[in-house]
Each structure stands twice: as C-alpha cells, then as structure tokens.
Coordinates of C-alpha atoms in Angstrom, one line a residue:
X13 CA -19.9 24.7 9.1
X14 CA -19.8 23.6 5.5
X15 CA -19.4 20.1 3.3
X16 CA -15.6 20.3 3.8
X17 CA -16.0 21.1 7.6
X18 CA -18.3 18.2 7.9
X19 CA -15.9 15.5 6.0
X20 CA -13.2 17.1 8.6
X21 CA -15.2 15.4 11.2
X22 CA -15.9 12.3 9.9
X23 CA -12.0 11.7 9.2
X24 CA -11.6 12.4 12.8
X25 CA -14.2 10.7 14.0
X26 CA -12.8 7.5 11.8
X27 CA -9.5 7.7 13.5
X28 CA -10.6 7.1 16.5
X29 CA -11.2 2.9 15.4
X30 CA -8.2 1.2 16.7
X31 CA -9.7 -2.3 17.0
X32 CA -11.3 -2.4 13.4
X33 CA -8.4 -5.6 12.5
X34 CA -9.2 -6.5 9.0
X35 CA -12.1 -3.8 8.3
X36 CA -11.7 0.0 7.8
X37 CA -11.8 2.8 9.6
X38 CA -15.1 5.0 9.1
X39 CA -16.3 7.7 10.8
X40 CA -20.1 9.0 9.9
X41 CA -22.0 12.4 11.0
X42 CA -25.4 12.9 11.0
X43 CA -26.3 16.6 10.2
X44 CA -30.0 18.8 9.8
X45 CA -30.9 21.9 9.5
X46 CA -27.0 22.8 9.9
X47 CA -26.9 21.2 13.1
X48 CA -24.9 18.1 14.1
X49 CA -27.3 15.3 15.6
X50 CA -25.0 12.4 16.0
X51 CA -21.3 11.4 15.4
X52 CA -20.4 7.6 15.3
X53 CA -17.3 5.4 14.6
X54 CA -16.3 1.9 13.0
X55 CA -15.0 1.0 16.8
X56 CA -14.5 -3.3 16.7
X57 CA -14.2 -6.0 13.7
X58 CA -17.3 -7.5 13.9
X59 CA -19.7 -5.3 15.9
X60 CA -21.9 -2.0 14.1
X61 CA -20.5 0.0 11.5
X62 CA -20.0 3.9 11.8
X63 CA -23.6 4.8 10.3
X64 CA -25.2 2.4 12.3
X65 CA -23.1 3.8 15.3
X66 CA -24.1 6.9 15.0
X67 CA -27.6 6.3 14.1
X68 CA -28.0 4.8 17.7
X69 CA -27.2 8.0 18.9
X70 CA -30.6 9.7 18.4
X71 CA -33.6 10.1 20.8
X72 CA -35.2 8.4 18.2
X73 CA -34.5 7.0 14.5
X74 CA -37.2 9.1 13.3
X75 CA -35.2 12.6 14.3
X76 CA -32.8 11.6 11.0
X77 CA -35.9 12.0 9.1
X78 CA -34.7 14.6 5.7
X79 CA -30.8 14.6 7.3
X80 CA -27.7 14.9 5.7
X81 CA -25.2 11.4 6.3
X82 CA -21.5 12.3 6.1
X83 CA -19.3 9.0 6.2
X84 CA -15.4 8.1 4.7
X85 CA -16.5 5.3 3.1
X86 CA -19.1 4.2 1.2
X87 CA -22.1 2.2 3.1
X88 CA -22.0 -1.1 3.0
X89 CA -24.8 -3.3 0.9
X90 CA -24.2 -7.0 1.8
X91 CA -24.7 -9.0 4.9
X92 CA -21.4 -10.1 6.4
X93 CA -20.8 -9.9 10.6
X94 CA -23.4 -7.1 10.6
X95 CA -26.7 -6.2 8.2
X96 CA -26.2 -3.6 5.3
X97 CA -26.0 0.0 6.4
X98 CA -27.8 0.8 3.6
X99 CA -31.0 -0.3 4.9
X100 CA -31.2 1.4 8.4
X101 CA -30.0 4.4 6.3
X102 CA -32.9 4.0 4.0
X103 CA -35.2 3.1 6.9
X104 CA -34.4 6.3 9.0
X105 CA -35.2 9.0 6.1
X106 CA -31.8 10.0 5.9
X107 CA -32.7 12.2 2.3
X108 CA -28.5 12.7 0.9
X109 CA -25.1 10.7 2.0
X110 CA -21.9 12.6 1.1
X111 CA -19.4 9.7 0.8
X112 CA -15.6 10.3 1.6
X113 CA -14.8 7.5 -1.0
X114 CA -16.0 4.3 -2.9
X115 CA -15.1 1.0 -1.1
X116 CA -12.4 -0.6 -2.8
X117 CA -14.0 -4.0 -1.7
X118 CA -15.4 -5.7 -4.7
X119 CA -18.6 -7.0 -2.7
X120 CA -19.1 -3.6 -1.4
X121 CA -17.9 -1.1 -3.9
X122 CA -20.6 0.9 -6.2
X123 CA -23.4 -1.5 -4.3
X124 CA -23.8 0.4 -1.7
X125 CA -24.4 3.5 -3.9
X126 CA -26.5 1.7 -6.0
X127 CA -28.7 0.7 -3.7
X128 CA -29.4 4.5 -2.3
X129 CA -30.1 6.0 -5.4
X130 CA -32.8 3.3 -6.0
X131 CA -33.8 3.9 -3.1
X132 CA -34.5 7.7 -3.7
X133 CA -31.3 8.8 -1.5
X134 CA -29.4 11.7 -3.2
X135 CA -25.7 10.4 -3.1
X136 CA -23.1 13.0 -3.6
X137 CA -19.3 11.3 -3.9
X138 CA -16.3 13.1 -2.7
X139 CA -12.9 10.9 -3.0
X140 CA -10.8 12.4 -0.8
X141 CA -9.7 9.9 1.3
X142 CA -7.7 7.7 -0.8
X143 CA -4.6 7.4 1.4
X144 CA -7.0 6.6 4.5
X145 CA -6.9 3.5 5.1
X146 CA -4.0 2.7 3.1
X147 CA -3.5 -1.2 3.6
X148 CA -6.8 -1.5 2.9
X149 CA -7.0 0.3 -0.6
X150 CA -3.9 -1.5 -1.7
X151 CA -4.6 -4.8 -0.7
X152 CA -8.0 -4.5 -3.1
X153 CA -6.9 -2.7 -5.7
X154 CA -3.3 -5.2 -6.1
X155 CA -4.9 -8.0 -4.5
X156 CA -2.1 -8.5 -2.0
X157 CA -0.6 -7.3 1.3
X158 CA 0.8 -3.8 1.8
X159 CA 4.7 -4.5 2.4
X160 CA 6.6 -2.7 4.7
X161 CA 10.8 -3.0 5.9
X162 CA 11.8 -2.0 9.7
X163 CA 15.2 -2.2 10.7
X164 CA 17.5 -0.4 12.6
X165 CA 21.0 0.3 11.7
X166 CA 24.2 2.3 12.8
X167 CA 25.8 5.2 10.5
X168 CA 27.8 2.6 8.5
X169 CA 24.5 0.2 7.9
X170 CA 25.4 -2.3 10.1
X171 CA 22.5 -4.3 12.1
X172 CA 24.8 -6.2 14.2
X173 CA 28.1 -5.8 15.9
X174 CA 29.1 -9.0 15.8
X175 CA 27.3 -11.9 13.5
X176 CA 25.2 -14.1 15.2
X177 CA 24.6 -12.2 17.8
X178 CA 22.0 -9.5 18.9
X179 CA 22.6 -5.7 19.4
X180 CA 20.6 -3.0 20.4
X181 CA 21.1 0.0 18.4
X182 CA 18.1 2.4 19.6
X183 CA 16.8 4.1 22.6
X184 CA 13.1 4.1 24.2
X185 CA 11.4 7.1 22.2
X186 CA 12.6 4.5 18.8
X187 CA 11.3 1.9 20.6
X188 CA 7.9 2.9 21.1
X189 CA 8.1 4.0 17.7
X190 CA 8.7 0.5 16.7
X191 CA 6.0 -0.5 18.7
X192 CA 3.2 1.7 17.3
X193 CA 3.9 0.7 13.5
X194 CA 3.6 -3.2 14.9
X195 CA 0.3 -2.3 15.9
X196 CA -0.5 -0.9 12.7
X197 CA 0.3 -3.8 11.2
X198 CA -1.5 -7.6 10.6
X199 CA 1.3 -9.9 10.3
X200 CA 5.4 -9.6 11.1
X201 CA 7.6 -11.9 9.7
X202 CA 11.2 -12.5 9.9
X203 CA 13.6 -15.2 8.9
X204 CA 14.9 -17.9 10.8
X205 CA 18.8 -16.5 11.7
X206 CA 16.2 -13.3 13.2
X207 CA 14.8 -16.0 15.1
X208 CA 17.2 -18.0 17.1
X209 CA 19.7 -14.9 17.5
X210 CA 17.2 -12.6 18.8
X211 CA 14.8 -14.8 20.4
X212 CA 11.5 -12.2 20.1
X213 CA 7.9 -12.3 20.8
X214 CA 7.2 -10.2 18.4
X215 CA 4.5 -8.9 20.2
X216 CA 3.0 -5.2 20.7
X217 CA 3.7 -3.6 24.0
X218 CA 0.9 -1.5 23.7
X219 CA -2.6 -1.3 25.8
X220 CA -5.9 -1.5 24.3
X221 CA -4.5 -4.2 21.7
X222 CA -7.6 -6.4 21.1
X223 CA -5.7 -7.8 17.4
X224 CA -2.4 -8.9 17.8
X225 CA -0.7 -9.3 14.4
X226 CA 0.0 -12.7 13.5
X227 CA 3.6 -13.4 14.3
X228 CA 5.4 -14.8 11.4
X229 CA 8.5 -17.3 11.1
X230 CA 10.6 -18.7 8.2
X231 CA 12.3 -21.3 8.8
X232 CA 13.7 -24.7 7.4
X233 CA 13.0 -26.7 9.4
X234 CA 10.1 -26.7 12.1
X235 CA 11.1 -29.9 14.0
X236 CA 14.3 -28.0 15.1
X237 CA 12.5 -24.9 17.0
X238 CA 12.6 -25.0 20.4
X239 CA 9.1 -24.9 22.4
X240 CA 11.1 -22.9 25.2
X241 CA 11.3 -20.1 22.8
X242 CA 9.9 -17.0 23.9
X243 CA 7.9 -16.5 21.4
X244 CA 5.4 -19.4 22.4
X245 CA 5.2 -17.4 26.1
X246 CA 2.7 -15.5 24.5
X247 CA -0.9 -16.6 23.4
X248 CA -1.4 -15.0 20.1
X249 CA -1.5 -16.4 16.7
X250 CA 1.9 -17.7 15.2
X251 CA 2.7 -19.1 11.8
X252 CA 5.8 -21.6 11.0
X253 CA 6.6 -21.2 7.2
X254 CA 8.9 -24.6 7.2
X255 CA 10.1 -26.2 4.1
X256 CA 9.6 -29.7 6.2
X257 CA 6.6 -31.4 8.0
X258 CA 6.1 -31.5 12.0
X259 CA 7.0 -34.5 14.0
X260 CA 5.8 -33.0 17.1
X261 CA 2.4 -31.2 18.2
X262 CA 2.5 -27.6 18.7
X263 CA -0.2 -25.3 20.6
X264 CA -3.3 -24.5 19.2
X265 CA -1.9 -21.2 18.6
X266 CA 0.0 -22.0 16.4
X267 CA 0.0 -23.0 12.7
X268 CA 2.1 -24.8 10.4
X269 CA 2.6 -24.1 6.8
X270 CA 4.7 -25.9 4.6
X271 CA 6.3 -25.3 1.0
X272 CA 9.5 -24.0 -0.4
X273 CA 8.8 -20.7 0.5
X274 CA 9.4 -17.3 -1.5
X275 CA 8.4 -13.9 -1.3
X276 CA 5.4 -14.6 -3.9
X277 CA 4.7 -17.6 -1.9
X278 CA 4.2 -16.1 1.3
X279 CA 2.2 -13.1 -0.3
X280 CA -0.3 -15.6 -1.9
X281 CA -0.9 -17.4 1.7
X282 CA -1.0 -14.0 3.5
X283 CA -3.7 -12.8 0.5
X284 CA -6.1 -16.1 0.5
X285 CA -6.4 -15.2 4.4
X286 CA -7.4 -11.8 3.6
X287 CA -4.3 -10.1 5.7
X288 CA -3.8 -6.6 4.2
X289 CA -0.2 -5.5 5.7
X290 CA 2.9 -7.2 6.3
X291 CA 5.8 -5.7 8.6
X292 CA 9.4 -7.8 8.1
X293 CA 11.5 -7.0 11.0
X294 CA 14.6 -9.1 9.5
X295 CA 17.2 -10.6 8.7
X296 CA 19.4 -9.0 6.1
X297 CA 18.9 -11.8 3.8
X298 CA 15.1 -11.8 4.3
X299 CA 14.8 -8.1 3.1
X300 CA 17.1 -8.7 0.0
X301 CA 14.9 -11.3 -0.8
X302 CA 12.0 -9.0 -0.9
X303 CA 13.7 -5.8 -2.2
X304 CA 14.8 -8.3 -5.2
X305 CA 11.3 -9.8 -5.9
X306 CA 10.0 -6.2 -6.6
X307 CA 7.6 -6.6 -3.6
X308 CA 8.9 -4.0 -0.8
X309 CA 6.3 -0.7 -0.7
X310 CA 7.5 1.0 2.6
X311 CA 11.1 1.6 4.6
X312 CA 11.2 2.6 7.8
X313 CA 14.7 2.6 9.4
X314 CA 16.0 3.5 12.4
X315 CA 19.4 5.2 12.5
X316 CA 21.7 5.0 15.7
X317 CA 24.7 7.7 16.6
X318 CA 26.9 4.5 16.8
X319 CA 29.9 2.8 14.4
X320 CA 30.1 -0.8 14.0
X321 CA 33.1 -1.3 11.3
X322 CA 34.6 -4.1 11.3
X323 CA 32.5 -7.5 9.7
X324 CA 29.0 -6.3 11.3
X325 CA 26.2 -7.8 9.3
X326 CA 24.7 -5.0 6.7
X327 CA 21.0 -4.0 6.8
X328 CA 20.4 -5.5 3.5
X329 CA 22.7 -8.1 2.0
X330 CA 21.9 -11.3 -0.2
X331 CA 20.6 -11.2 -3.6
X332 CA 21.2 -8.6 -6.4
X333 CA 18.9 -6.1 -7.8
X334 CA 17.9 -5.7 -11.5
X335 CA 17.9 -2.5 -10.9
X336 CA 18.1 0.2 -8.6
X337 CA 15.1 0.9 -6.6
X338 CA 14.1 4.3 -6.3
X339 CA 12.4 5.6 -3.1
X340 CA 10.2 9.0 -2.6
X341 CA 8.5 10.8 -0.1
X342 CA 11.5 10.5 2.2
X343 CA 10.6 11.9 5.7
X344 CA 13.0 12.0 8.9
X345 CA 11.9 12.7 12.0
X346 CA 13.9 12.9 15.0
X347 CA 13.5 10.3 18.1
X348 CA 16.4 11.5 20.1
X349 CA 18.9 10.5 20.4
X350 CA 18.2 8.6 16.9
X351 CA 16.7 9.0 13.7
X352 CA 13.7 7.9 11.9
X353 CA 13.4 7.8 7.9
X354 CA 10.4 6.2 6.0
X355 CA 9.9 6.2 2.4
X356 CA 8.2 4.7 -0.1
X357 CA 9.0 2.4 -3.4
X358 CA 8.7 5.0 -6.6
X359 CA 7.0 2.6 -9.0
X360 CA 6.8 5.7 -11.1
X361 CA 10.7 5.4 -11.8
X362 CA 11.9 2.7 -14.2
X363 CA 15.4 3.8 -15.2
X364 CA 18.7 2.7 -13.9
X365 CA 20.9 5.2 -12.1

C-alpha cells in the first residue's frame, strides 16, 4: 500500500461517524514499517477524536514510536470537550502526520500544524478532502449555514392538489430518501401554511439517531399554535420563529424566538448557535423567499409520475428574482416509481438568460 492507499482508508474509516452532530467526520490510521497498527474514527460529539481513537488501539502507546499518522483533517490544538490531539500524538513518537486537509475552524486551523512541526513531527499536507465534510467547510469559510431545498412535486410543478390541503406525491424508496438527507441535516424549517396543513414532526425515522436536527417553525403568531400538534409528540428540540411574544408556557423543549423574521435573520440566529446546515422542507412561499435573498446552495426535488392541473399550489411561488439562478452539477437518480434531481447554485454564473 502506498500514501494514496492509506488516505483511501482514512476517508473510509471517517465515514463511518454518524453521531459526530456539530463536529467533523475524521478517520486516522496508524502505519509502520508498511504495516497498519491501528484504524480509528471521530464516532460521538463530545467523546475522543479519530487520532486519539485509534491510538487506544495499541498494546501499548509506545508501539507508535517512529509511525506514520494518516488522518482527513488536521489534529486538533486547543482544549474544547476533549484535550488536543496534538499532544498524545507528540507524546506517542508518532515521527510524520499526512493530513487529508487543514481545518477550516479558525481555533483549530494551521495550529495544529504548528504545533507538530515545533514539536519535531514531519507534517506532510495533502488537501484532498475539500468536499468531505461539506457543511462544515462552508459554514467556516462563509460563516453561515449550508442551505439546502426539498420538495416534491408532480410533472407540472405542482406541490399540492388542492390549496390548503396535503398530498402525497411519492412512494417509500423517495421516502427514505427524504429521510436520510433529514438526518444529514442540523435544523429543518418550514413556514407556517407547511405547518398547520401538514401537521409534521419533522422528525427522522431512522435508527441510530443520537442528534435529531432541530425542528424549525415560522410563524406569526406563536400564541395561535396548538399544543396538540404533532409536532410537540416528540421530545427533540423545536424552535418557534414568531413575530409576537408568548402568553402561554411551552415545554422545555421548546424555544421561542422572536423578530420580524427574514431569510438573513434566520441565518444569523442559526450561525451565532454554530448550526452548519439547514434543510427547508416548505412552503412555496418560504422557498421564494430564500431563492430571492440569494441564500439557497442545494435542490433536491422529488418528481412524481402524476398531473395536478388545475389551481394546485406551484413548488416555488412568491417573490421575484433579479435574476435567473443558474444551477450545476444536476444529477437524477431513479427511486422508482419517482425521480430524484439535486443540483447545486452556480455562483460562478452572473448573467441573465
């Protein structure tokens, strides 16, 4: 096995965190003598990072003594909910670290590097990970959430049959799609006609979820919501965005915010709590909102074999664009018997079609 084989692992190794919440994914591998000694992986927010992981894999610490550490992301240096890598790394002899990529993280990012090459460790830095991790690169580098639109839709673009009421468009396999890219994300929002026609939980009907994202409403008024929604059936965090002050108490769960909210608005509170990705699951209005404020990164859409006609509400309809917003790396995959498209904002583009 070479270098390239090695960072291979790692990135495996790394995907395998599914609990990490707010911190990355990393993977590390401990190599000598062209031998593999010890694999490890970021597994929970708040317990040992990957080095550290795998480090606890020896007999003993000494057997890393003149190894090789592989790892996505560079070692941390600081103190937070666990001590600096950096130190057990130094500690165990480990003699060169082949980092996957510098952490974006401004209390982490070149610190970590720092430290080893005072600290006679031969660093040798790859970047080639850069779309790993991809909410948490873009929230530190634009200081704000990752933003993606999910809908589903007929073949004319309709969302609902018949206005203020629900319709389900997709099957199971576009379901459990659905579900997965909840779970990959750290808030949901939708607006307040999503709310009281739909009546959600927003939740993710997956196992092993030990971070459920934080369920998001927008709504005018929070002394109108009823506490027999469904949404409050489930224990997990929720935040009201109202433009008007409660009169009532709510569970502990949940959380009241109040302003006259707007996209920027709700970006800035989602920022100064550190969440890095935001899913908006509707309504049509909602998303034009966002499209319109320039703030939109990801689509994914879900497209049923069905025909609404008629007055069924569009997928997007409210305020206009500037301009037209150009979209690339269009994928479909099939989830019969529906469709799946994603793509992604081109901020390359800045013409008018």
């Amino acid at each position: 096995m070479d270098s390239k084989d090695y960072m291979k692992l790692v990135l495996d190794a790394a995907s395998k965190g599914h609990s990490t919440w707010t911190n990355p994914k990393v993977g590390a591998v401990i190599v000598k003598n062209n031998q593999i000694l010890a694999i490890g992986h970021h597994e929970k927010f708040g317990e040992n990072h990957a080095e550290i992981n795998a480090l606890s894999k020896l007999s003993k610490l000494t057997d890393a003594k003149g190894a090789t550490l592989y790892v996505t992301l560079e070692p941390c240096s600081h103190f937070g909910k666990t001590p600096p890598c950096v130190e057990k790394i130094v500690q165990a002899g480990i003699k060169k670290v082949v980092i996957g990529q510098i952490d974006p993280n401004p209390i982490v990012s070149g610190f970590g590097v720092d430290y080893l090459k005072e600290h006679n460790v031969n660093v040798e830095i790859n970047d080639i990970y850069p779309k790993f991790n991809r909410s948490y690169n873009f929230f530190y580098k634009n200081n704000r959430p990752l933003i993606t639109i999910k809908y589903a839709m007929t073949l004319d673009g309709k969302i609902n049959h018949i206005r203020n009421n629900r319709s389900i468009l997709t099957e199971s396999a576009a379901y459990m799609d659905s579900q997965k890219l909840r779970s990959q994300n750290q808030a949901i929002l939708i607006g307040e006609n999503t709310f009281k026609i739909d009546d959600p939980e927003l939740t993710v009907r997956l196992n092993n979820m030990k971070f459920s994202p934080i369920r998001l409403i927008l709504i005018k008024d929070i002394n109108q919501v009823d506490l027999s929604e469904k949404i409050f059936k489930v224990n997990s965090e929720i935040w009201f965005l109202s433009k008007t002050k409660p009169k009532k108490d709510f569970s502990k769960n949940v959380s009241i915010f109040v302003d006259d909210w707007t996209p920027n608005k709700i970006l800035k509170l989602l920022t100064e709590h550190s969440i890095q990705s935001l899913l908006i699951e509707g309504g049509s209005s909602l998303q034009a909102n966002f499209i319109s404020s320039n703030l939109v990164d990801n689509f994914v859409v879900y497209i049923a074999p069905k025909i609404f006609g008629g007055q069924g509400l569009p997928a997007i309809f409210g305020e206009e664009l500037s301009k037209i917003m150009n979209l690339k790396n269009l994928q479909v995959k099939n989830l019969k018997p529906d469709l799946k498209i994603t793509a992604e904002r081109d901020t390359n583009v800045h013409r008018n079609n």
